[in-house]
Amino acid sequence: MDFGTNPSQVPIGTSYIGGMGDFDTNLWSHPRLMAAATGEDWGTVFRTYRQLAGISQMKLGERVGLVQPDVSDIERGRRRVTSVEVRQRIISGLGIPPGIVAGAALSEALPVPALALTSPAPDEDLLARVTNAIDGCQRVDKVTLDWLDRLLAEHRRAEDTIGSRPLVDVMRQQLRTVVDLYAGARGPLEERVVRLASEHAQFLAWMAQDQGQSAAALAWYDRSHEWALEAGDADMAATTLSMKAHMAWSGGRGARCVRLAEAARWSAPGASLGVQGMAAQMEARGHALNQNGDQAHRLLDEAQELIVRAAQHPEDEPPWMYFYDETWFTLQRGMAALHFRDWQGAADHIAAGLDALPETYRRDGAWYRSCLAHALAGGGEPERAVAVAMETIPDASAIGRPHAWNELHTTAAVLMRQGGAEGRQLVDALQASD
């Protein structure tokens, strides 16, 4: 069998090395390559694969059915892989093992009764109506949608405690359930199904973002935004733009963060006060990243005023804004202070926010404790920094990857530059837990 000339015949999980017909089944265990494939960052996949395998752009193109200029454009980010057929050629040609690539087809969803295993099940009559609505395209009723609303809310809160990884497949299945219900929805319920689909897509986007899968997150946010516009949901339309702004901030792109946060506000003037406050604080964080202190502090003050007003009428806020309160905002103040190297201000705000953060927010707790450790290290308090970091390692390792985990490594680097023993102590602890 000539594997060198027919990429589609390469066994799954097998990879070329050196273009000589040899294979290395361990190539896809490389963390950088796996992370890029999981997030469908095909430019990084191509570059990393070629570096590891020692092959040219032309050779890689032969394996995935692309000409060399197309490979070059994808590597440089000038071209995106949007074709399902091209995507499959890449997966087959590079021998990407099953389970690595994000965004598995929704058609692989389990039947509705399986959802009852992950959340309190409806009564038998309701479960039958849900199943029949999907299998037989019968009409959807309000009780069915109420149950799915409740299921989504419970999964959101579960994700705060257990992290996103255990829930991704469940939520894909649940979204497929909602999409299938659309065929049987009539009148106002049809709009509600679209709105519910938008909320599920936004949650999937957030979980992809939480796992560092940027390409998948952006795709889900775009889908959520489209459905929100179709349903006339100003709150979700604005929220998806704010979350894309958050992604830009996470990637160090302050100007893009500001533009997206501004768009969240002017494009959805009917959004709730809380949603407007989220957009204002995201815009502030973009300005803080760009060291624009006056704009950042002005917008933070504006966001805080919106939060206080929103808290007076919580019934007006969408369900996914349950976390957005003054505790959360105090933590955001601390994050802005980090950008300005106001180490003491950052430590004070983050510590105050953590003291008020419920224990159920385990994933967020790991993230903000890692940021607190960074602030303490930057402020010249290495012993306190290491103590906080050590406390954070278990949760950061279990459910805080990649964000909290990376922040702990940043803290270790700060401490190492300071030359004390604390840096080496933290590095050793991180390596032992890796």
CSV table of C-alpha atoms in Angstrom, one decimal:
chain,number,residue,atom,x,y,z
A,1,MET,CA,0.0,0.0,0.0
A,2,ASP,CA,1.5,3.3,-1.1
A,3,PHE,CA,0.9,5.6,1.9
A,4,GLY,CA,3.1,8.3,0.4
A,5,THR,CA,0.8,9.0,-2.6
A,6,ASN,CA,-2.7,8.4,-1.1
A,7,PRO,CA,-3.2,10.3,2.2
A,8,SER,CA,-6.7,8.9,2.6
A,9,GLN,CA,-5.2,5.5,3.1
A,10,VAL,CA,-3.1,6.4,6.1
A,11,PRO,CA,-4.4,4.5,9.2
A,12,ILE,CA,-6.0,6.7,11.8
A,13,GLY,CA,-3.5,7.7,14.5
A,14,THR,CA,-0.5,7.1,12.3
A,15,SER,CA,1.8,10.0,11.2
A,16,TYR,CA,4.6,10.4,8.7
A,17,ILE,CA,8.1,11.3,9.7
A,18,GLY,CA,10.5,12.8,7.2
A,19,GLY,CA,8.5,11.9,4.2
A,20,MET,CA,10.3,8.5,3.8
A,21,GLY,CA,7.3,6.2,4.5
A,22,ASP,CA,8.2,5.8,8.1
A,23,PHE,CA,5.6,6.4,10.8
A,24,ASP,CA,5.7,7.7,14.4
A,25,THR,CA,2.6,6.9,16.3
A,26,ASN,CA,3.8,9.2,19.1
A,27,LEU,CA,3.7,12.4,17.0
A,28,TRP,CA,0.2,13.2,18.0
A,29,SER,CA,1.1,13.0,21.7
A,30,HIS,CA,3.0,16.3,21.3
A,31,PRO,CA,1.1,18.8,23.5
A,32,ARG,CA,1.5,21.8,21.1
A,33,LEU,CA,0.3,19.8,18.2
A,34,MET,CA,-2.6,18.3,20.1
A,35,ALA,CA,-3.7,21.7,21.5
A,36,ALA,CA,-3.7,23.2,18.0
A,37,ALA,CA,-5.7,20.4,16.5
A,38,THR,CA,-8.2,20.4,19.4
A,39,GLY,CA,-8.9,24.1,18.7
A,40,GLU,CA,-8.9,23.6,14.9
A,41,ASP,CA,-6.1,26.1,14.6
A,42,TRP,CA,-5.0,24.7,11.3
A,43,GLY,CA,-2.2,27.2,10.7
A,44,THR,CA,-0.5,26.1,13.8
A,45,VAL,CA,-1.3,22.5,13.1
A,46,PHE,CA,0.5,22.8,9.7
A,47,ARG,CA,3.5,24.6,11.1
A,48,THR,CA,3.9,22.4,14.1
A,49,TYR,CA,3.4,19.2,12.2
A,50,ARG,CA,6.0,20.2,9.6
A,51,GLN,CA,8.5,21.1,12.2
A,52,LEU,CA,8.0,17.8,14.0
A,53,ALA,CA,8.0,15.7,10.9
A,54,GLY,CA,10.7,17.6,9.1
A,55,ILE,CA,8.7,18.1,5.8
A,56,SER,CA,8.1,21.0,3.5
A,57,GLN,CA,4.9,22.8,2.7
A,58,MET,CA,4.7,21.0,-0.6
A,59,LYS,CA,5.0,17.6,1.0
A,60,LEU,CA,2.3,18.5,3.6
A,61,GLY,CA,0.1,19.7,0.8
A,62,GLU,CA,0.4,16.4,-1.0
A,63,ARG,CA,-0.9,14.6,2.2
A,64,VAL,CA,-3.9,16.8,2.7
A,65,GLY,CA,-4.8,17.5,-1.0
A,66,LEU,CA,-3.7,21.2,-1.1
A,67,VAL,CA,-1.3,23.0,-3.3
A,68,GLN,CA,1.7,24.7,-1.6
A,69,PRO,CA,0.4,28.3,-1.8
A,70,ASP,CA,-2.8,27.2,0.0
A,71,VAL,CA,-0.7,25.6,2.7
A,72,SER,CA,1.3,28.8,3.0
A,73,ASP,CA,-1.8,30.9,3.2
A,74,ILE,CA,-3.3,28.8,6.0
A,75,GLU,CA,-0.1,28.8,8.0
A,76,ARG,CA,0.0,32.6,7.7
A,77,GLY,CA,-3.6,33.1,8.6
A,78,ARG,CA,-4.5,34.5,5.2
A,79,ARG,CA,-7.0,31.7,4.5
A,80,ARG,CA,-9.4,29.9,6.8
A,81,VAL,CA,-10.4,26.3,6.5
A,82,THR,CA,-14.2,26.5,6.2
A,83,SER,CA,-14.9,23.6,3.9
A,84,VAL,CA,-16.0,20.4,5.6
A,85,GLU,CA,-14.4,18.4,2.8
A,86,VAL,CA,-11.0,20.1,3.3
A,87,ARG,CA,-11.2,19.7,7.0
A,88,GLN,CA,-11.8,16.0,6.6
A,89,ARG,CA,-8.8,15.7,4.2
A,90,ILE,CA,-6.6,17.4,6.8
A,91,ILE,CA,-7.8,15.0,9.5
A,92,SER,CA,-7.3,11.9,7.4
A,93,GLY,CA,-4.1,13.1,5.7
A,94,LEU,CA,-2.3,14.0,8.9
A,95,GLY,CA,-3.6,10.9,10.7
A,96,ILE,CA,-5.3,12.9,13.5
A,97,PRO,CA,-6.5,10.4,16.1
A,98,PRO,CA,-10.2,10.3,17.0
A,99,GLY,CA,-11.3,12.5,19.9
A,100,ILE,CA,-8.7,15.2,19.4
A,101,VAL,CA,-10.4,17.6,16.9
A,102,ALA,CA,-13.0,19.8,18.5
A,103,GLY,CA,-16.6,20.3,17.2
A,104,ALA,CA,-17.7,16.7,16.7
A,105,ALA,CA,-20.8,16.4,14.6
A,106,LEU,CA,-24.0,17.0,16.4
A,107,SER,CA,-25.5,14.0,14.6
A,108,GLU,CA,-23.6,11.8,16.9
A,109,ALA,CA,-25.8,12.9,19.8
A,110,LEU,CA,-27.3,10.4,22.2
A,111,PRO,CA,-31.1,10.1,22.3
A,112,VAL,CA,-33.0,12.4,24.7
A,113,PRO,CA,-33.5,9.8,27.5
A,114,ALA,CA,-29.7,9.8,28.1
A,115,LEU,CA,-29.9,13.4,29.2
A,116,ALA,CA,-31.8,12.3,32.2
A,117,LEU,CA,-28.6,10.7,33.5
A,118,THR,CA,-26.9,14.1,33.9
A,119,SER,CA,-29.6,16.2,35.5
A,120,PRO,CA,-32.8,15.6,37.4
A,121,ALA,CA,-35.1,13.8,35.0
A,122,PRO,CA,-38.5,15.0,34.0
A,123,ASP,CA,-41.5,12.9,35.0
A,124,GLU,CA,-42.4,10.1,32.6
A,125,ASP,CA,-45.1,12.0,30.8
A,126,LEU,CA,-42.8,15.0,30.0
A,127,LEU,CA,-39.9,12.7,29.0
A,128,ALA,CA,-42.3,11.0,26.6
A,129,ARG,CA,-43.4,14.3,25.1
A,130,VAL,CA,-39.8,15.4,24.6
A,131,THR,CA,-38.9,12.1,22.9
A,132,ASN,CA,-42.1,12.1,20.7
A,133,ALA,CA,-41.5,15.7,19.7
A,134,ILE,CA,-38.1,14.8,18.3
A,135,ASP,CA,-38.9,11.4,16.8
A,136,GLY,CA,-42.3,12.2,15.4
A,137,CYS,CA,-42.0,15.9,14.8
A,138,GLN,CA,-45.0,16.5,17.1
A,139,ARG,CA,-45.8,19.9,18.5
A,140,VAL,CA,-43.5,21.2,21.2
A,141,ASP,CA,-45.1,22.6,24.3
A,142,LYS,CA,-44.1,25.1,27.0
A,143,VAL,CA,-43.5,22.5,29.7
A,144,THR,CA,-40.9,20.8,27.5
A,145,LEU,CA,-39.0,24.0,26.9
A,146,ASP,CA,-39.2,24.9,30.6
A,147,TRP,CA,-37.5,21.7,31.4
A,148,LEU,CA,-34.7,22.3,28.9
A,149,ASP,CA,-34.3,25.8,30.3
A,150,ARG,CA,-33.8,24.4,33.7
A,151,LEU,CA,-31.4,21.7,32.5
A,152,LEU,CA,-29.2,24.3,30.9
A,153,ALA,CA,-29.2,26.5,34.0
A,154,GLU,CA,-28.2,23.5,36.1
A,155,HIS,CA,-25.4,22.6,33.7
A,156,ARG,CA,-24.1,26.2,33.8
A,157,ARG,CA,-23.8,26.0,37.6
A,158,ALA,CA,-22.3,22.5,37.5
A,159,GLU,CA,-19.6,23.8,35.1
A,160,ASP,CA,-18.5,26.4,37.8
A,161,THR,CA,-17.6,23.5,40.1
A,162,ILE,CA,-16.4,20.7,37.9
A,163,GLY,CA,-15.1,22.6,34.9
A,164,SER,CA,-16.1,22.4,31.3
A,165,ARG,CA,-14.5,19.1,30.1
A,166,PRO,CA,-17.1,16.7,31.6
A,167,LEU,CA,-19.9,18.7,30.1
A,168,VAL,CA,-19.0,19.4,26.5
A,169,ASP,CA,-20.4,16.1,25.1
A,170,VAL,CA,-23.5,16.5,27.2
A,171,MET,CA,-24.2,20.0,25.9
A,172,ARG,CA,-23.6,19.0,22.3
A,173,GLN,CA,-26.2,16.4,22.8
A,174,GLN,CA,-28.6,18.8,24.4
A,175,LEU,CA,-28.2,21.3,21.6
A,176,ARG,CA,-29.0,18.7,19.1
A,177,THR,CA,-32.2,18.0,21.1
A,178,VAL,CA,-33.1,21.7,20.9
A,179,VAL,CA,-32.4,21.9,17.2
A,180,ASP,CA,-34.5,18.8,16.5
A,181,LEU,CA,-37.4,20.4,18.5
A,182,TYR,CA,-37.5,23.3,16.0
A,183,ALA,CA,-39.3,21.2,13.4
A,184,GLY,CA,-42.2,20.7,15.8
A,185,ALA,CA,-42.4,24.3,17.2
A,186,ARG,CA,-45.2,26.7,16.2
A,187,GLY,CA,-45.9,30.3,16.9
A,188,PRO,CA,-44.2,31.9,19.9
A,189,LEU,CA,-42.6,28.6,20.8
A,190,GLU,CA,-40.7,28.6,17.5
A,191,GLU,CA,-38.9,31.8,18.5
A,192,ARG,CA,-38.3,30.4,22.0
A,193,VAL,CA,-36.6,27.3,20.5
A,194,VAL,CA,-34.2,29.5,18.5
A,195,ARG,CA,-33.5,31.6,21.6
A,196,LEU,CA,-32.8,28.4,23.5
A,197,ALA,CA,-30.4,27.1,20.8
A,198,SER,CA,-28.6,30.4,20.9
A,199,GLU,CA,-28.1,30.0,24.7
A,200,HIS,CA,-26.7,26.5,24.2
A,201,ALA,CA,-24.3,27.6,21.5
A,202,GLN,CA,-23.1,30.4,23.7
A,203,PHE,CA,-22.4,28.0,26.6
A,204,LEU,CA,-20.6,25.6,24.2
A,205,ALA,CA,-18.5,28.6,23.0
A,206,TRP,CA,-17.6,29.5,26.6
A,207,MET,CA,-16.5,25.9,27.3
A,208,ALA,CA,-14.4,25.8,24.2
A,209,GLN,CA,-12.8,29.1,25.2
A,210,ASP,CA,-12.2,27.8,28.7
A,211,GLN,CA,-10.3,24.9,27.2
A,212,GLY,CA,-8.2,27.2,25.0
A,213,GLN,CA,-9.9,26.1,21.8
A,214,SER,CA,-10.1,29.5,20.2
A,215,ALA,CA,-11.3,28.5,16.7
A,216,ALA,CA,-14.1,26.4,18.1
A,217,ALA,CA,-15.1,29.1,20.5
A,218,LEU,CA,-15.3,31.8,17.8
A,219,ALA,CA,-17.4,29.5,15.6
A,220,TRP,CA,-19.9,28.8,18.4
A,221,TYR,CA,-20.1,32.5,19.3
A,222,ASP,CA,-20.8,33.3,15.7
A,223,ARG,CA,-23.6,30.7,15.6
A,224,SER,CA,-25.0,31.9,18.9
A,225,HIS,CA,-25.0,35.5,17.7
A,226,GLU,CA,-26.8,34.6,14.5
A,227,TRP,CA,-29.5,32.7,16.3
A,228,ALA,CA,-29.8,35.5,18.9
A,229,LEU,CA,-30.5,38.0,16.0
A,230,GLU,CA,-33.0,35.6,14.5
A,231,ALA,CA,-34.8,35.3,17.9
A,232,GLY,CA,-34.6,39.1,18.5
A,233,ASP,CA,-32.6,38.5,21.7
A,234,ALA,CA,-30.7,41.7,22.4
A,235,ASP,CA,-29.2,40.3,25.6
A,236,MET,CA,-27.6,37.3,24.0
A,237,ALA,CA,-26.5,39.2,20.9
A,238,ALA,CA,-24.7,41.7,23.1
A,239,THR,CA,-23.3,38.9,25.3
A,240,THR,CA,-21.7,37.0,22.5
A,241,LEU,CA,-19.9,40.2,21.3
A,242,SER,CA,-18.7,40.8,24.9
A,243,MET,CA,-17.4,37.3,25.2
A,244,LYS,CA,-15.6,37.7,21.9
A,245,ALA,CA,-14.1,40.8,23.4
A,246,HIS,CA,-13.0,38.7,26.3
A,247,MET,CA,-11.3,36.3,23.9
A,248,ALA,CA,-9.5,39.3,22.4
A,249,TRP,CA,-8.4,40.4,25.8
A,250,SER,CA,-7.1,36.9,26.7
A,251,GLY,CA,-5.1,37.0,23.5
A,252,GLY,CA,-3.5,40.4,24.3
A,253,ARG,CA,-5.4,42.2,21.6
A,254,GLY,CA,-6.6,45.3,23.4
A,255,ALA,CA,-7.8,47.3,20.5
A,256,ARG,CA,-10.0,44.5,19.2
A,257,CYS,CA,-11.3,44.0,22.7
A,258,VAL,CA,-12.4,47.6,22.9
A,259,ARG,CA,-14.1,47.5,19.4
A,260,LEU,CA,-16.0,44.4,20.1
A,261,ALA,CA,-17.2,45.6,23.6
A,262,GLU,CA,-18.2,48.9,22.0
A,263,ALA,CA,-20.2,47.0,19.4
A,264,ALA,CA,-21.9,45.0,22.1
A,265,ARG,CA,-23.3,48.3,23.5
A,266,TRP,CA,-24.3,50.2,20.3
A,267,SER,CA,-25.6,47.2,18.4
A,268,ALA,CA,-28.0,46.1,21.2
A,269,PRO,CA,-29.3,49.2,23.0
A,270,GLY,CA,-32.2,47.2,24.4
A,271,ALA,CA,-29.9,44.9,26.4
A,272,SER,CA,-30.4,44.6,30.2
A,273,LEU,CA,-28.4,46.8,32.6
A,274,GLY,CA,-26.3,43.8,33.6
A,275,VAL,CA,-25.4,43.0,30.0
A,276,GLN,CA,-24.5,46.6,29.4
A,277,GLY,CA,-22.4,46.6,32.4
A,278,MET,CA,-20.5,43.5,31.2
A,279,ALA,CA,-19.8,45.3,27.9
A,280,ALA,CA,-18.6,48.4,29.7
A,281,GLN,CA,-16.1,46.5,31.9
A,282,MET,CA,-14.9,44.5,28.9
A,283,GLU,CA,-14.2,47.8,27.1
A,284,ALA,CA,-12.4,49.0,30.3
A,285,ARG,CA,-10.2,45.9,30.3
A,286,GLY,CA,-9.2,46.5,26.7
A,287,HIS,CA,-8.2,50.0,27.5
A,288,ALA,CA,-6.3,48.7,30.6
A,289,LEU,CA,-4.4,46.3,28.4
A,290,ASN,CA,-3.4,49.2,26.1
A,291,GLN,CA,-2.4,51.2,29.2
A,292,ASN,CA,-5.1,53.8,28.7
A,293,GLY,CA,-5.7,54.6,32.3
A,294,ASP,CA,-8.3,57.4,32.1
A,295,GLN,CA,-10.6,55.5,29.7
A,296,ALA,CA,-10.2,52.3,31.7
A,297,HIS,CA,-11.1,53.8,35.1
A,298,ARG,CA,-14.0,55.9,33.6
A,299,LEU,CA,-15.5,52.8,32.1
A,300,LEU,CA,-15.0,50.7,35.3
A,301,ASP,CA,-16.9,53.3,37.2
A,302,GLU,CA,-19.7,53.3,34.6
A,303,ALA,CA,-19.8,49.5,34.7
A,304,GLN,CA,-20.0,49.5,38.5
A,305,GLU,CA,-23.0,51.9,38.4
A,306,LEU,CA,-24.8,49.6,35.9
A,307,ILE,CA,-24.1,46.6,38.1
A,308,VAL,CA,-25.6,48.3,41.2
A,309,ARG,CA,-28.7,49.4,39.2
A,310,ALA,CA,-29.0,45.8,37.8
A,311,ALA,CA,-28.9,44.3,41.2
A,312,GLN,CA,-32.0,46.3,42.2
A,313,HIS,CA,-34.1,44.4,39.5
A,314,PRO,CA,-32.5,40.9,39.1
A,315,GLU,CA,-35.7,39.7,37.5
A,316,ASP,CA,-34.8,41.8,34.4
A,317,GLU,CA,-31.5,40.0,33.9
A,318,PRO,CA,-31.1,37.0,31.6
A,319,PRO,CA,-30.4,33.7,33.3
A,320,TRP,CA,-26.8,33.3,32.1
A,321,MET,CA,-25.9,36.5,34.0
A,322,TYR,CA,-26.4,34.8,37.4
A,323,PHE,CA,-22.7,35.2,38.2
A,324,TYR,CA,-22.5,39.0,37.4
A,325,ASP,CA,-22.6,40.9,40.7
A,326,GLU,CA,-20.4,43.2,42.8
A,327,THR,CA,-18.1,40.3,43.9
A,328,TRP,CA,-17.3,39.4,40.3
A,329,PHE,CA,-16.8,43.1,39.5
A,330,THR,CA,-14.4,43.5,42.4
A,331,LEU,CA,-12.3,40.8,40.8
A,332,GLN,CA,-12.4,42.6,37.5
A,333,ARG,CA,-11.1,45.7,39.2
A,334,GLY,CA,-8.2,43.6,40.3
A,335,MET,CA,-7.5,42.3,36.8
A,336,ALA,CA,-7.4,45.9,35.4
A,337,ALA,CA,-4.9,46.8,38.2
A,338,LEU,CA,-2.7,44.0,37.1
A,339,HIS,CA,-2.3,45.5,33.7
A,340,PHE,CA,-1.2,48.8,35.3
A,341,ARG,CA,1.3,46.9,37.5
A,342,ASP,CA,-0.6,48.3,40.5
A,343,TRP,CA,0.4,45.2,42.4
A,344,GLN,CA,-1.1,46.3,45.8
A,345,GLY,CA,-4.3,47.4,44.2
A,346,ALA,CA,-4.6,44.2,42.3
A,347,ALA,CA,-3.9,42.0,45.3
A,348,ASP,CA,-6.4,43.9,47.5
A,349,HIS,CA,-9.2,43.8,45.0
A,350,ILE,CA,-8.7,40.1,44.0
A,351,ALA,CA,-8.3,39.0,47.7
A,352,ALA,CA,-11.5,40.8,48.6
A,353,GLY,CA,-13.4,39.3,45.7
A,354,LEU,CA,-12.1,35.8,46.5
A,355,ASP,CA,-13.2,36.2,50.1
A,356,ALA,CA,-16.8,36.7,48.9
A,357,LEU,CA,-16.7,34.2,46.1
A,358,PRO,CA,-18.8,31.1,46.8
A,359,GLU,CA,-17.0,27.8,47.1
A,360,THR,CA,-19.1,26.4,44.2
A,361,TYR,CA,-17.1,28.6,41.8
A,362,ARG,CA,-14.2,26.2,41.9
A,363,ARG,CA,-12.9,26.9,38.4
A,364,ASP,CA,-13.1,30.7,38.8
A,365,GLY,CA,-11.5,30.4,42.3
A,366,ALA,CA,-8.5,28.7,40.7
A,367,TRP,CA,-8.1,31.4,38.1
A,368,TYR,CA,-8.4,34.4,40.5
A,369,ARG,CA,-6.1,32.8,43.1
A,370,SER,CA,-3.5,32.3,40.4
A,371,CYS,CA,-3.9,36.0,39.5
A,372,LEU,CA,-3.5,36.9,43.2
A,373,ALA,CA,-0.3,34.9,43.4
A,374,HIS,CA,1.0,36.8,40.3
A,375,ALA,CA,0.0,40.2,42.0
A,376,LEU,CA,1.8,39.2,45.2
A,377,ALA,CA,4.9,38.1,43.3
A,378,GLY,CA,5.0,41.3,41.3
A,379,GLY,CA,4.6,43.3,44.5
A,380,GLY,CA,7.6,41.7,46.1
A,381,GLU,CA,5.9,39.3,48.4
A,382,PRO,CA,7.4,36.0,47.3
A,383,GLU,CA,6.4,34.0,50.4
A,384,ARG,CA,2.8,34.9,50.2
A,385,ALA,CA,2.8,34.4,46.5
A,386,VAL,CA,4.1,30.9,46.8
A,387,ALA,CA,1.7,30.0,49.6
A,388,VAL,CA,-1.3,31.1,47.4
A,389,ALA,CA,0.1,29.4,44.4
A,390,MET,CA,0.6,26.1,46.2
A,391,GLU,CA,-3.0,26.3,47.5
A,392,THR,CA,-4.1,26.8,43.9
A,393,ILE,CA,-2.2,24.0,42.1
A,394,PRO,CA,-4.7,21.2,42.7
A,395,ASP,CA,-7.7,23.0,41.2
A,396,ALA,CA,-5.6,24.7,38.5
A,397,SER,CA,-4.3,21.3,37.4
A,398,ALA,CA,-7.7,19.5,37.6
A,399,ILE,CA,-10.1,22.1,36.1
A,400,GLY,CA,-8.1,25.3,35.5
A,401,ARG,CA,-6.1,24.4,32.4
A,402,PRO,CA,-5.0,26.2,30.4
A,403,HIS,CA,-5.7,29.6,31.9
A,404,ALA,CA,-5.1,29.2,35.7
A,405,TRP,CA,-2.3,26.8,35.0
A,406,ASN,CA,-0.5,29.2,32.6
A,407,GLU,CA,-0.9,32.0,35.2
A,408,LEU,CA,0.8,30.0,37.8
A,409,HIS,CA,3.7,29.4,35.4
A,410,THR,CA,3.8,33.2,34.8
A,411,THR,CA,4.0,33.7,38.6
A,412,ALA,CA,6.9,31.2,38.8
A,413,ALA,CA,8.7,33.1,36.1
A,414,VAL,CA,8.3,36.4,38.0
A,415,LEU,CA,9.7,34.7,41.1
A,416,MET,CA,12.6,33.1,39.3
A,417,ARG,CA,13.6,36.5,37.9
A,418,GLN,CA,13.7,37.8,41.5
A,419,GLY,CA,16.3,35.2,42.3
A,420,GLY,CA,14.9,33.8,45.5
A,421,ALA,CA,14.3,30.2,46.4
A,422,GLU,CA,10.5,30.6,46.0
A,423,GLY,CA,10.7,30.5,42.2
A,424,ARG,CA,12.4,27.2,42.1
A,425,GLN,CA,10.0,25.9,44.8
A,426,LEU,CA,7.0,26.8,42.7
A,427,VAL,CA,8.5,25.4,39.5
A,428,ASP,CA,9.2,22.1,41.2
A,429,ALA,CA,5.7,21.9,42.5
A,430,LEU,CA,4.2,22.6,39.1
A,431,GLN,CA,6.4,20.1,37.4
A,432,ALA,CA,5.4,17.5,40.0
A,433,SER,CA,1.7,18.1,39.3
A,434,ASP,CA,2.0,18.3,35.5
